[in-house]
Amino acid sequence: MKRKRGALEKVDADLPNLQHKIKTDPTSYQDEFINQYSQYQSLHELFLQSPTTTDDSGIIRLRDLIDFVSHVADCYPKITHAFPSELIGLLEKHHASLEAELRDKIVGSLVLLRKKELIDSAKLLNVLWPLLISTPSKSLRALLFQKIISDLRNSNAKTTNHKLNRMMQTTCYNMIASNPTSPKGLWSVKVTREMWKRQIWADAKAVSIMEVAALSKDAKVVTSGVKFFLGGDQEREEAADEDSDVEEGVDMSKLRHQAGINKKTGKRDKMLRAAAATVKRKERKKKAPHPLNFSALHLLHDPQGFAEKLFHQHLQPSQPQVKLNLDQKLIVLQLVSRLVGLHKLTLIPLYSYFIKYLTPRQPSVTSFLASLAQATHNLVPPDVLEPLIQKIANEFVSEAAAAQVASAGLNGIREICVRQPLTMNETLLQDLVQYRKSKDKGVQMAARGLLSLYREVGADMLKRRDRGKDAALKLRAGTGLGTRFGEVQGGEIEGLELLEKWKEEQGLDEEEDEEKGWDNWDAQSDDSGSSGGWINVESDGEEIDVSDSEDDKPKKPAKELPVEKARDSDKENAETTTKDASSTPAADRNTASLEPQEAVRREEARMSKLATTRILTPADFAKLQELKTAAAITSTMPSAKRRRIQQQQNSERHADDALTSADIEGLAKLSAKATKEEKIKMAKGEDDEKNDHRSTTARRKEKKAAKGQSTTNKEKARKKNFMMTLGKAKKKGKRSLMEHKKILKAHTDRSKRGGKRGNAGN
Amino acid sequence: MGASVKKKKEKKKDFQKPKLKVGKARPKNTNATDTSFAAKSVVFKQQSLSETGRDSNALFQHNLSLLSSKNETQRRDSLAYLTTVCSAQQGSKLPQPPSVIVAKAQPLILDGNLQVRQQVVKLLRSLALEELGSLDSLILYARAGMVHLSKDICATALDVLDWLLSTAPSAVVSSAGGWVKTLRAFQNLLSWHGDANGITTRGVDGKWSNTKSSSNLGGGKLLVHQLTTLSRLLVAGLTRPSLDQEHKAAAEKAASLFPLCHTDAHMLPKKSNPYGYLNLFGASRDMESEVYEDPEQRAEVFNDLGMSEAFQYGVAEAKKEAGEVGRAAALVAKALKLADGA
């Protein structure tokens, strides 16, 4: 009885119910809405009279009403035209004193109104952004940041919203530029980094924001800006990879199968169709050409100026405007050296800056070594680097120094010499090379690395007995001498020599062959017919001036390449096209990679013959591809294997990639002694395949279980309970011919279908 | 080493004496905090430990603070206490001025509990109106309650409005927004939009919707209450003080203060915020939330906004109802004639 009375006393204020009714039939419930709206207005006025008092006692609070009104505001745009601006006013004036729940509700409602397109993105961001900067509340900042990001994402979801992006970028830029000392600039950096990661902002403007951040006068802003340049692109790639991983969510065949079994309803049908559409969209996305994403370092407007400013502002002065600790200084140094190495800048004071840090006692000295190596390129004057190398050799590499120190030093020297071989003098080199006789493995390896490097780039500096057979032969032929300072190598087309050799063997008449090649191309392009946008420029390659301004000089012979490739892409032979396309960046890599001189010189003579005398036809490229694959197969022979591995390692590290302290320390690990725990672990053989003494089957089974697979049919048959098999065994001999036929037929039928349930579709 | 040896060793372990170290354990720091307790909340058995009975003043304060308690019985009880104190000390001085009490009690008009709301009305009735100060926020609460989703709260709010109209009619109708906005609220509650208006809004949207009469005459008791309150509001807003009385009062005053004239203008103002109608510091007001000081203005606005016709039409409909509704409507119709006379 008592409970019933309680229920009767309960008041009937069901806003969600009313909200639902309004959504289904706005016109009929207009009066009810107006009542609630006027109640909201009264409470709003009361709030404005005394913003600090809270109204928690009533059953309908102001935040409930705000939520309600914002949910149905799109049904009555005329009545609620003032509503968004009232919310904005509340938030702007009272955000500091508002109770947290109400404040979050107002932010959420504004975003909701944006979704219902009652206000536009620019207005929303103009409210949220200043709030993000000014509010003292951490939770509100987190909320606002999330909302800002999601709004930017949503408004860029279908097409890029250039206007909004430009506005936001300008705001971010101005915030840092107008007040470089304030730590608030961190928010601009955060937003920009997030947008960069999601590939929404991938233009030079975003990079310029980060540039200004890196040059600002607040330590946090500086480091976050610098970190962006060092890690932003990697982060972006990882995010893209993750996205593509996530996509494998929907299993269409499974859904279709379920649709065949479950009851057919309109809703399920719609769901299936939606799933099919998403799968299709994803497929199309996967097949779409990869968006051209330039790294942030390449989008810099003025790398030289930027590097100079960074260096002079943060590193060089004894009393810098920004106090940076060692770690922060190190990352700034990393960026500067990266810029110098990547863009081949000239920043002479940088090298003398290193001198005082190159002692084994310096904390994180390997990072300094890595930075120094990174800042070296073939246009740095050798006499600037020589004292540095000398110092490293003196400080690090001696019998008295610890093995790890020596190997790190040797490795550092090697990395510098890879980039600028002219730094080394004869006596020092011969001295260092002798460390290959050291007892310590790490030192040994490092010294050997240096030796093998100089066998390639400057064998004449080595002692006669250290040169090795290949280098000695080359020296005798007069080709093994290193490059001179400032010498630049020309580019090449990968595998061109193979083509030339093939042509010689075939003994084809060049003119005739060329004509044939073009004919072939014409026929193919006519077939496809979809080349639409391309104007048919006839084969006069000389007149078409398509040249990348950067690569123009070194790649003169391959000038016509872009045009031909574009035509090539129309071909139906997709494989060839993709490989062709990939071959050019690979060639670029080679020119940019670390040890190109030797290879290039070898090709020089031959290349000049073929690539400079004639235009390669599409047929030529096809043949080239074929020959290259053939050559790749022959190179898997064990004799060629070692060389191939070495080449791979060289090409794996692109000039764009950073050199880290881990690379310098790499060999030092060899000299480290194993700790007791490690030894015990090794002795016990925990998670070590070598010491797993179980049977092959047991191991295989475990692997299977780990993958989440079950047993095979064979296994099931073997394990079947004996009693269950009895019936069939008894009957089997007594089957009639007709029965036997039926069973055989069913068997073939089943195998055709692919199992009992017919999972052929999978 | 076999299993039995291992077991033996384990058994032995139980009887081995632990080796003790020389010296003592380090003494605890003097400023160490004991954090070993696991309770997440602290519970008091009594809220006050003071032995002596509190004086009435402190008790009054305490009850006043209990008005914002989470517990509804507590709210009700403290309201009841305040009511008894206020009605007992009608003439003499209260520990707190009535304006403070009202400020604390007015949010309870929207309270979910019926008894609390009834008690609030009682408390308000027990207060002396002269000392209430500005009624703006009380009117706002009443208006918010009037349009509340819950019918019970509507009734309470109407009670409050009735009380206000009976004690300080001019204050209600001449407050900011007190005239037009309140009328609008009534208009919505009764769905008196005038017939033409209602039809067009329905025609615009091509969809079917509930057909609705142009006046909302479904409710029983609440509707009567609404109509009577509306009639009182109209009367309060539109009646102008008779000229004779005014003249007579002015003449008497002038006679008593004979050598002086326009004394009021030179005296300190008697009410709080005397220049509030100028709205010097607040946000700019629109037509609806403007202050309308005298009956002529109010009647003018009433006609200008088209409310007059709508109300006429609605009343005509309502009058056709039998019983109490019809009678209440007749009262409204009578009040509406005041506006016509303007």
PDB file of C-alpha atoms in Angstrom, chain A residues 5 8-15 18 23-32 34-36 38-39 41-43 45-46 49 55-60, chain B residues 70 75 107-108 110-112 115 117 136-137 140-141 143-145 147-153 176 181 185 188-189 191 193 201 205 207-210 212:
ATOM      1  CA  ARG A   5       1.186   5.838  -2.517  1.00  0.00           C
ATOM      2  CA  LEU A   8       1.108   8.228  -6.914  1.00  0.00           C
ATOM      3  CA  GLU A   9       3.002  11.043  -5.318  1.00  0.00           C
ATOM      4  CA  LYS A  10       5.663  10.858  -7.951  1.00  0.00           C
ATOM      5  CA  VAL A  11       5.421  13.802 -10.268  1.00  0.00           C
ATOM      6  CA  ASP A  12       4.995  13.239 -13.967  1.00  0.00           C
ATOM      7  CA  ALA A  13       7.738  15.292 -15.533  1.00  0.00           C
ATOM      8  CA  ASP A  14       8.896  13.184 -18.414  1.00  0.00           C
ATOM      9  CA  LEU A  15      11.009  15.368 -20.664  1.00  0.00           C
ATOM     10  CA  LEU A  18       7.979  14.760 -24.689  1.00  0.00           C
ATOM     11  CA  LYS A  23      10.429  14.592 -32.874  1.00  0.00           C
ATOM     12  CA  THR A  24       7.700  12.484 -34.402  1.00  0.00           C
ATOM     13  CA  ASP A  25       5.140  15.263 -34.681  1.00  0.00           C
ATOM     14  CA  PRO A  26       6.480  18.781 -34.155  1.00  0.00           C
ATOM     15  CA  THR A  27       3.376  20.723 -35.121  1.00  0.00           C
ATOM     16  CA  SER A  28       1.024  19.078 -32.645  1.00  0.00           C
ATOM     17  CA  TYR A  29       3.308  19.529 -29.695  1.00  0.00           C
ATOM     18  CA  GLN A  30       4.261  23.094 -30.402  1.00  0.00           C
ATOM     19  CA  ASP A  31       2.392  24.428 -27.370  1.00  0.00           C
ATOM     20  CA  GLU A  32       4.070  21.972 -25.043  1.00  0.00           C
ATOM     21  CA  ILE A  34       6.723  26.614 -26.050  1.00  0.00           C
ATOM     22  CA  ASN A  35       5.822  25.969 -22.420  1.00  0.00           C
ATOM     23  CA  GLN A  36       9.081  24.179 -21.800  1.00  0.00           C
ATOM     24  CA  SER A  38       9.494  29.566 -21.634  1.00  0.00           C
ATOM     25  CA  GLN A  39      10.383  27.590 -18.541  1.00  0.00           C
ATOM     26  CA  GLN A  41      13.841  31.147 -20.380  1.00  0.00           C
ATOM     27  CA  SER A  42      12.672  31.794 -16.825  1.00  0.00           C
ATOM     28  CA  LEU A  43      15.342  29.555 -15.356  1.00  0.00           C
ATOM     29  CA  GLU A  45      16.924  34.588 -16.398  1.00  0.00           C
ATOM     30  CA  LEU A  46      17.085  33.394 -12.816  1.00  0.00           C
ATOM     31  CA  GLN A  49      20.432  37.084 -11.808  1.00  0.00           C
ATOM     32  CA  ASP A  55      19.335  24.805  -8.671  1.00  0.00           C
ATOM     33  CA  ASP A  56      19.827  21.203  -7.817  1.00  0.00           C
ATOM     34  CA  SER A  57      16.685  20.843  -5.769  1.00  0.00           C
ATOM     35  CA  GLY A  58      14.089  20.954  -8.521  1.00  0.00           C
ATOM     36  CA  ILE A  59      13.173  17.883 -10.479  1.00  0.00           C
ATOM     37  CA  ILE A  60      13.856  19.587 -13.788  1.00  0.00           C
TER      38      ILE A  60
ATOM     39  CA  LYS B  70      18.769  16.750  -0.158  1.00  0.00           C
ATOM     40  CA  ARG B  75      13.145  20.432   3.815  1.00  0.00           C
ATOM     41  CA  PRO B 107      13.443  27.491  -5.490  1.00  0.00           C
ATOM     42  CA  LEU B 108      11.245  25.079  -3.543  1.00  0.00           C
ATOM     43  CA  LEU B 110       9.592  23.819  -8.223  1.00  0.00           C
ATOM     44  CA  ASP B 111      10.224  21.062  -5.705  1.00  0.00           C
ATOM     45  CA  GLY B 112       9.207  17.533  -6.588  1.00  0.00           C
ATOM     46  CA  GLN B 115       4.109  18.573   0.882  1.00  0.00           C
ATOM     47  CA  ARG B 117       5.419  22.823  -2.074  1.00  0.00           C
ATOM     48  CA  ASP B 136      11.426  39.742  -9.670  1.00  0.00           C
ATOM     49  CA  SER B 137      12.952  36.390  -8.976  1.00  0.00           C
ATOM     50  CA  LEU B 140      10.257  34.260 -12.394  1.00  0.00           C
ATOM     51  CA  TYR B 141       9.989  31.129 -10.289  1.00  0.00           C
ATOM     52  CA  ARG B 143       6.244  31.689 -14.095  1.00  0.00           C
ATOM     53  CA  ALA B 144       8.654  28.771 -14.477  1.00  0.00           C
ATOM     54  CA  GLY B 145       6.387  26.658 -12.311  1.00  0.00           C
ATOM     55  CA  VAL B 147       4.516  26.054 -17.416  1.00  0.00           C
ATOM     56  CA  HIS B 148       6.042  23.060 -15.697  1.00  0.00           C
ATOM     57  CA  LEU B 149       5.457  19.609 -17.149  1.00  0.00           C
ATOM     58  CA  SER B 150       4.045  18.421 -13.894  1.00  0.00           C
ATOM     59  CA  LYS B 151       0.465  19.532 -13.278  1.00  0.00           C
ATOM     60  CA  ASP B 152       0.911  19.576  -9.512  1.00  0.00           C
ATOM     61  CA  ILE B 153       3.759  22.013  -9.703  1.00  0.00           C
ATOM     62  CA  ALA B 176      10.361  43.528 -15.886  1.00  0.00           C
ATOM     63  CA  LYS B 181       5.613  37.333 -20.449  1.00  0.00           C
ATOM     64  CA  ALA B 185       2.574  31.955 -20.613  1.00  0.00           C
ATOM     65  CA  ASN B 188       0.267  29.127 -24.324  1.00  0.00           C
ATOM     66  CA  LEU B 189      -1.178  27.162 -21.480  1.00  0.00           C
ATOM     67  CA  SER B 191      -3.712  27.558 -26.400  1.00  0.00           C
ATOM     68  CA  HIS B 193      -3.732  31.715 -30.337  1.00  0.00           C
ATOM     69  CA  THR B 201       0.312  26.628 -38.646  1.00  0.00           C
ATOM     70  CA  ASP B 205       3.441  21.204 -42.715  1.00  0.00           C
ATOM     71  CA  LYS B 207       1.764  15.998 -42.506  1.00  0.00           C
ATOM     72  CA  TRP B 208      -1.127  14.751 -40.496  1.00  0.00           C
ATOM     73  CA  SER B 209      -1.148  15.729 -36.905  1.00  0.00           C
ATOM     74  CA  ASN B 210      -3.496  15.651 -33.973  1.00  0.00           C
ATOM     75  CA  LYS B 212      -6.721  20.333 -31.793  1.00  0.00           C
TER      76      LYS B 212
END
